[in-house]
């Protein structure tokens, strides 16, 4: 990709983001204050984060992979379900992923 094409893509993307933000500000307040809208908006960040975690844990490039990252994710989910502190969740998941990688080479 040439430098000029890259800059054009960046500028068009920036303009698109600005116009999307402007369109959001133009939505009437009565539409935004509907109870179902506020319920949906509360769950959007969690859904996006879950999608990002799933993609990072189960893919490598364009391939679907099953390795120690999924085991570490399962351990982290279990620790969160047991209400462990966040630093403990991180340490458990990291140690589990490393251990699986060392023992089985996943």
N, CA and C atoms as an extended XYZ file, in Angstrom:
318
Properties=species:S:1:pos:R:3:atomname:S:1:resname:S:1:resid:I:1 pbc="F F F"
N         0.857       -1.168        0.000 N   UNK     1
C         0.000        0.000        0.000 CA  UNK     1
C         0.899        1.226        0.000 C   UNK     1
N         0.640        2.140       -0.897 N   UNK     2
C         1.481        3.333       -0.985 CA  UNK     2
C         1.167        4.297        0.157 C   UNK     2
N         2.068        5.219        0.357 N   UNK     3
C         1.904        6.189        1.439 CA  UNK     3
C         0.680        7.074        1.219 C   UNK     3
N         0.437        7.473       -0.023 N   UNK     4
C        -0.728        8.307       -0.326 CA  UNK     4
C        -2.036        7.584       -0.069 C   UNK     4
N        -2.086        6.293       -0.427 N   UNK     5
C        -3.292        5.495       -0.194 CA  UNK     5
C        -3.538        5.318        1.294 C   UNK     5
N        -2.465        5.080        2.029 N   UNK     6
C        -2.598        4.917        3.480 CA  UNK     6
C        -3.143        6.178        4.125 C   UNK     6
N        -2.629        7.340        3.733 N   UNK     7
C        -3.128        8.593        4.294 CA  UNK     7
C        -4.581        8.838        3.907 C   UNK     7
N        -4.947        8.461        2.690 N   UNK     8
C        -6.341        8.625        2.272 CA  UNK     8
C        -7.261        7.760        3.121 C   UNK     8
N        -6.838        6.534        3.402 N   UNK     9
C        -7.637        5.638        4.238 CA  UNK     9
C        -7.764        6.196        5.656 C   UNK     9
N        -6.667        6.719        6.197 N   UNK    10
C        -6.701        7.292        7.544 CA  UNK    10
C        -7.635        8.499        7.598 C   UNK    10
N        -7.542        9.373        6.608 N   UNK    11
C        -8.396       10.564        6.599 CA  UNK    11
C        -9.865       10.221        6.399 C   UNK    11
N       -10.163        9.283        5.511 N   UNK    12
C       -11.560        8.870        5.304 CA  UNK    12
C       -12.101        8.195        6.563 C   UNK    12
N       -11.287        7.373        7.211 N   UNK    13
C       -11.712        6.744        8.459 CA  UNK    13
C       -11.964        7.759        9.554 C   UNK    13
N       -11.091        8.757        9.649 N   UNK    14
C       -11.269        9.813       10.647 CA  UNK    14
C       -12.547       10.606       10.391 C   UNK    14
N       -12.779       10.939        9.132 N   UNK    15
C       -14.000       11.667        8.781 CA  UNK    15
C       -15.239       10.829        9.094 C   UNK    15
N       -15.173        9.525        8.801 N   UNK    16
C       -16.301        8.642        9.111 CA  UNK    16
C       -16.587        8.582       10.601 C   UNK    16
N       -15.526        8.502       11.414 N   UNK    17
C       -15.714        8.481       12.875 CA  UNK    17
C       -16.329        9.782       13.365 C   UNK    17
N       -15.866       10.898       12.821 N   UNK    18
C       -16.416       12.194       13.220 CA  UNK    18
C       -17.888       12.296       12.845 C   UNK    18
N       -18.232       11.875       11.627 N   UNK    19
C       -19.633       11.945       11.196 CA  UNK    19
C       -20.520       11.011       12.015 C   UNK    19
N       -19.993        9.849       12.389 N   UNK    20
C       -20.760        8.931       13.234 CA  UNK    20
C       -21.014        9.543       14.608 C   UNK    20
N       -19.991       10.183       15.166 N   UNK    21
C       -20.155       10.861       16.454 CA  UNK    21
C       -21.166       12.001       16.337 C   UNK    21
N       -21.105       12.752       15.258 N   UNK    22
C       -22.035       13.843       15.026 CA  UNK    22
C       -23.465       13.319       14.874 C   UNK    22
N       -23.614       12.197       14.195 N   UNK    23
C       -24.941       11.601       14.039 CA  UNK    23
C       -25.493       11.157       15.395 C   UNK    23
N       -24.622       10.652       16.271 N   UNK    24
C       -25.062       10.263       17.601 CA  UNK    24
C       -25.553       11.439       18.419 C   UNK    24
N       -24.939       12.583       18.221 N   UNK    25
C       -25.376       13.783       18.940 CA  UNK    25
C       -26.684       14.325       18.394 C   UNK    25
N       -27.005       13.984       17.158 N   UNK    26
C       -28.226       14.482       16.526 CA  UNK    26
C       -29.456       13.642       16.856 C   UNK    26
N       -29.266       12.509       17.532 N   UNK    27
C       -30.398       11.657       17.896 CA  UNK    27
C       -31.222       12.360       18.971 C   UNK    27
N       -32.546       12.418       18.807 N   UNK    28
C       -33.382       13.076       19.817 CA  UNK    28
C       -33.254       12.409       21.188 C   UNK    28
N       -33.273       13.200       22.231 N   UNK    29
C       -33.111       12.696       23.596 CA  UNK    29
C       -34.214       11.707       23.976 C   UNK    29
N       -35.393       11.883       23.432 N   UNK    30
C       -36.491       10.970       23.754 CA  UNK    30
C       -36.191        9.552       23.285 C   UNK    30
N       -35.471        9.414       22.193 N   UNK    31
C       -35.117        8.078       21.701 CA  UNK    31
C       -34.084        7.419       22.603 C   UNK    31
N       -33.131        8.210       23.074 N   UNK    32
C       -32.039        7.673       23.877 CA  UNK    32
C       -32.502        7.302       25.281 C   UNK    32
N       -33.527        7.957       25.787 N   UNK    33
C       -33.971        7.736       27.155 CA  UNK    33
C       -34.995        6.611       27.281 C   UNK    33
N       -35.245        5.882       26.213 N   UNK    34
C       -36.148        4.729       26.292 CA  UNK    34
C       -35.515        3.661       27.194 C   UNK    34
N       -36.310        2.971       28.008 N   UNK    35
C       -35.730        1.968       28.917 CA  UNK    35
C       -34.999        0.841       28.189 C   UNK    35
N       -35.523        0.373       27.071 N   UNK    36
C       -34.861       -0.723       26.364 CA  UNK    36
C       -33.529       -0.279       25.765 C   UNK    36
N       -33.419        0.979       25.387 N   UNK    37
C       -32.154        1.489       24.845 CA  UNK    37
C       -31.094        1.512       25.939 C   UNK    37
N       -31.443        1.975       27.108 N   UNK    38
C       -30.461        2.030       28.197 CA  UNK    38
C       -30.027        0.626       28.624 C   UNK    38
N       -30.941       -0.348       28.591 N   UNK    39
C       -30.570       -1.726       28.923 CA  UNK    39
C       -29.587       -2.283       27.901 C   UNK    39
N       -29.855       -2.030       26.635 N   UNK    40
C       -28.969       -2.533       25.578 CA  UNK    40
C       -27.604       -1.860       25.672 C   UNK    40
N       -27.584       -0.555       25.884 N   UNK    41
C       -26.324        0.185       25.947 CA  UNK    41
C       -25.477       -0.278       27.135 C   UNK    41
N       -26.101       -0.700       28.215 N   UNK    42
C       -25.349       -1.195       29.368 CA  UNK    42
C       -24.577       -2.467       29.047 C   UNK    42
N       -25.077       -3.283       28.114 N   UNK    43
C       -24.443       -4.562       27.812 CA  UNK    43
C       -23.471       -4.508       26.638 C   UNK    43
N       -23.474       -3.444       25.868 N   UNK    44
C       -22.609       -3.366       24.681 CA  UNK    44
C       -21.121       -3.447       25.040 C   UNK    44
N       -20.604       -2.710       26.026 N   UNK    45
C       -19.170       -2.826       26.326 CA  UNK    45
C       -18.759       -4.238       26.740 C   UNK    45
N       -19.580       -4.909       27.533 N   UNK    46
C       -19.251       -6.273       27.952 CA  UNK    46
C       -19.255       -7.226       26.765 C   UNK    46
N       -20.204       -7.057       25.857 N   UNK    47
C       -20.261       -7.919       24.674 CA  UNK    47
C       -19.059       -7.691       23.763 C   UNK    47
N       -18.674       -6.440       23.586 N   UNK    48
C       -17.497       -6.153       22.760 CA  UNK    48
C       -16.228       -6.713       23.391 C   UNK    48
N       -16.080       -6.571       24.690 N   UNK    49
C       -14.906       -7.102       25.368 CA  UNK    49
C       -14.866       -8.625       25.270 C   UNK    49
N       -16.012       -9.266       25.447 N   UNK    50
C       -16.067      -10.726       25.327 CA  UNK    50
C       -15.685      -11.177       23.915 C   UNK    50
N       -16.133      -10.453       22.907 N   UNK    51
C       -15.779      -10.803       21.530 CA  UNK    51
C       -14.281      -10.642       21.297 C   UNK    51
N       -13.694       -9.567       21.808 N   UNK    52
C       -12.254       -9.377       21.658 CA  UNK    52
C       -11.454      -10.465       22.364 C   UNK    52
N       -11.878      -10.837       23.553 N   UNK    53
C       -11.189      -11.890       24.300 CA  UNK    53
C       -11.307      -13.221       23.564 C   UNK    53
N       -12.474      -13.532       23.044 N   UNK    54
C       -12.665      -14.790       22.323 CA  UNK    54
C       -11.788      -14.856       21.077 C   UNK    54
N       -11.709      -13.765       20.344 N   UNK    55
C       -10.870      -13.747       19.137 CA  UNK    55
C        -9.398      -13.911       19.507 C   UNK    55
N        -8.943      -13.219       20.536 N   UNK    56
C        -7.543      -13.318       20.925 CA  UNK    56
C        -7.193      -14.685       21.513 C   UNK    56
N        -8.156      -15.328       22.170 N   UNK    57
C        -7.881      -16.605       22.823 CA  UNK    57
C        -7.965      -17.791       21.877 C   UNK    57
N        -8.711      -17.686       20.807 N   UNK    58
C        -8.954      -18.869       19.973 CA  UNK    58
C        -8.465      -18.741       18.537 C   UNK    58
N        -7.746      -17.669       18.201 N   UNK    59
C        -7.256      -17.533       16.838 CA  UNK    59
C        -5.794      -17.153       16.825 C   UNK    59
N        -5.158      -17.502       15.723 N   UNK    60
C        -3.783      -17.099       15.463 CA  UNK    60
C        -3.705      -16.784       13.980 C   UNK    60
N        -3.626      -15.512       13.657 N   UNK    61
C        -3.695      -15.118       12.249 CA  UNK    61
C        -5.098      -15.349       11.730 C   UNK    61
N        -5.187      -16.173       10.699 N   UNK    62
C        -6.495      -16.507       10.136 CA  UNK    62
C        -6.959      -17.902       10.550 C   UNK    62
N        -6.230      -18.535       11.460 N   UNK    63
C        -6.523      -19.920       11.843 CA  UNK    63
C        -7.153      -19.995       13.223 C   UNK    63
N        -8.045      -20.954       13.387 N   UNK    64
C        -8.627      -21.266       14.689 CA  UNK    64
C        -7.678      -22.223       15.395 C   UNK    64
N        -7.260      -21.889       16.602 N   UNK    65
C        -6.312      -22.732       17.331 CA  UNK    65
C        -6.848      -23.059       18.718 C   UNK    65
N        -6.497      -24.229       19.173 N   UNK    66
C        -6.833      -24.656       20.532 CA  UNK    66
C        -5.516      -24.874       21.252 C   UNK    66
N        -5.191      -23.978       22.167 N   UNK    67
C        -3.924      -24.078       22.870 CA  UNK    67
C        -4.079      -23.653       24.329 C   UNK    67
N        -2.974      -23.351       24.977 N   UNK    68
C        -2.978      -23.001       26.394 CA  UNK    68
C        -3.752      -21.748       26.725 C   UNK    68
N        -3.972      -20.887       25.736 N   UNK    69
C        -4.735      -19.667       26.006 CA  UNK    69
C        -6.166      -19.984       26.410 C   UNK    69
N        -6.748      -21.005       25.796 N   UNK    70
C        -8.124      -21.373       26.165 CA  UNK    70
C        -8.180      -21.969       27.564 C   UNK    70
N        -7.160      -22.746       27.929 N   UNK    71
C        -7.097      -23.287       29.288 CA  UNK    71
C        -6.948      -22.140       30.287 C   UNK    71
N        -6.092      -21.186       29.968 N   UNK    72
C        -5.904      -20.018       30.849 CA  UNK    72
C        -7.193      -19.211       30.954 C   UNK    72
N        -7.908      -19.071       29.854 N   UNK    73
C        -9.185      -18.358       29.884 CA  UNK    73
C       -10.201      -19.084       30.760 C   UNK    73
N       -10.225      -20.394       30.692 N   UNK    74
C       -11.143      -21.168       31.530 CA  UNK    74
C       -10.795      -21.013       33.010 C   UNK    74
N        -9.511      -21.028       33.320 N   UNK    75
C        -9.082      -20.830       34.713 CA  UNK    75
C        -9.451      -19.429       35.191 C   UNK    75
N        -9.268      -18.437       34.330 N   UNK    76
C        -9.629      -17.063       34.701 CA  UNK    76
C       -11.137      -16.951       34.932 C   UNK    76
N       -11.932      -17.586       34.075 N   UNK    77
C       -13.385      -17.544       34.253 CA  UNK    77
C       -13.791      -18.217       35.566 C   UNK    77
N       -13.153      -19.329       35.885 N   UNK    78
C       -13.453      -20.021       37.145 CA  UNK    78
C       -13.057      -19.149       38.345 C   UNK    78
N       -11.899      -18.521       38.270 N   UNK    79
C       -11.467      -17.656       39.373 CA  UNK    79
C       -12.401      -16.461       39.529 C   UNK    79
N       -12.864      -15.904       38.410 N   UNK    80
C       -13.822      -14.796       38.503 CA  UNK    80
C       -15.149      -15.257       39.086 C   UNK    80
N       -15.571      -16.470       38.716 N   UNK    81
C       -16.818      -17.010       39.258 CA  UNK    81
C       -16.714      -17.230       40.766 C   UNK    81
N       -15.511      -17.542       41.232 N   UNK    82
C       -15.290      -17.737       42.669 CA  UNK    82
C       -14.976      -16.428       43.393 C   UNK    82
N       -15.096      -15.304       42.668 N   UNK    83
C       -14.917      -13.959       43.207 CA  UNK    83
C       -13.500      -13.696       43.717 C   UNK    83
N       -12.512      -14.220       43.001 N   UNK    84
C       -11.115      -13.948       43.350 CA  UNK    84
C       -10.777      -12.501       42.979 C   UNK    84
N        -9.843      -11.888       43.681 N   UNK    85
C        -9.406      -10.542       43.302 CA  UNK    85
C        -8.804      -10.553       41.891 C   UNK    85
N        -8.899       -9.421       41.208 N   UNK    86
C        -8.502       -9.365       39.808 CA  UNK    86
C        -7.030       -9.714       39.613 C   UNK    86
N        -6.162       -9.280       40.501 N   UNK    87
C        -4.736       -9.593       40.362 CA  UNK    87
C        -4.501      -11.096       40.483 C   UNK    87
N        -5.268      -11.754       41.334 N   UNK    88
C        -5.165      -13.209       41.474 CA  UNK    88
C        -5.637      -13.887       40.189 C   UNK    88
N        -6.708      -13.376       39.598 N   UNK    89
C        -7.203      -13.923       38.330 CA  UNK    89
C        -6.116      -13.816       37.272 C   UNK    89
N        -5.472      -12.659       37.175 N   UNK    90
C        -4.411      -12.475       36.180 CA  UNK    90
C        -3.239      -13.416       36.418 C   UNK    90
N        -2.825      -13.533       37.661 N   UNK    91
C        -1.701      -14.414       37.976 CA  UNK    91
C        -2.028      -15.876       37.700 C   UNK    91
N        -3.228      -16.310       38.072 N   UNK    92
C        -3.630      -17.688       37.808 CA  UNK    92
C        -3.702      -17.986       36.310 C   UNK    92
N        -4.297      -17.081       35.566 N   UNK    93
C        -4.418      -17.292       34.127 CA  UNK    93
C        -3.054      -17.296       33.457 C   UNK    93
N        -2.190      -16.368       33.821 N   UNK    94
C        -0.860      -16.329       33.234 CA  UNK    94
C        -0.039      -17.563       33.566 C   UNK    94
N        -0.078      -17.974       34.822 N   UNK    95
C         0.659      -19.169       35.234 CA  UNK    95
C         0.108      -20.425       34.552 C   UNK    95
N        -1.203      -20.502       34.416 N   UNK    96
C        -1.804      -21.661       33.763 CA  UNK    96
C        -1.420      -21.726       32.294 C   UNK    96
N        -1.513      -20.609       31.607 N   UNK    97
C        -1.128      -20.584       30.196 CA  UNK    97
C         0.329      -20.961       29.995 C   UNK    97
N         1.209      -20.443       30.856 N   UNK    98
C         2.630      -20.763       30.756 CA  UNK    98
C         2.886      -22.233       31.066 C   UNK    98
N         2.210      -22.745       32.084 N   UNK    99
C         2.393      -24.143       32.465 CA  UNK    99
C         1.925      -25.091       31.366 C   UNK    99
N         0.794      -24.808       30.782 N   UNK   100
C         0.296      -25.640       29.673 CA  UNK   100
C         1.265      -25.586       28.496 C   UNK   100
N         1.796      -24.415       28.231 N   UNK   101
C         2.744      -24.262       27.119 CA  UNK   101
C         4.022      -25.057       27.380 C   UNK   101
N         4.532      -25.013       28.620 N   UNK   102
C         5.753      -25.725       28.949 CA  UNK   102
C         5.534      -27.238       28.960 C   UNK   102
N         4.435      -27.679       29.551 N   UNK   103
C         4.214      -29.120       29.700 CA  UNK   103
C         3.801      -29.811       28.400 C   UNK   103
N         2.895      -29.197       27.660 N   UNK   104
C         2.367      -29.852       26.460 CA  UNK   104
C         2.784      -29.181       25.160 C   UNK   104
N         3.423      -28.037       25.225 N   UNK   105
C         3.870      -27.355       24.023 CA  UNK   105
C         2.749      -26.756       23.194 C   UNK   105
N         1.608      -26.515       23.806 N   UNK   106
C         0.474      -25.916       23.073 CA  UNK   106
C         0.734      -24.469       22.887 C   UNK   106
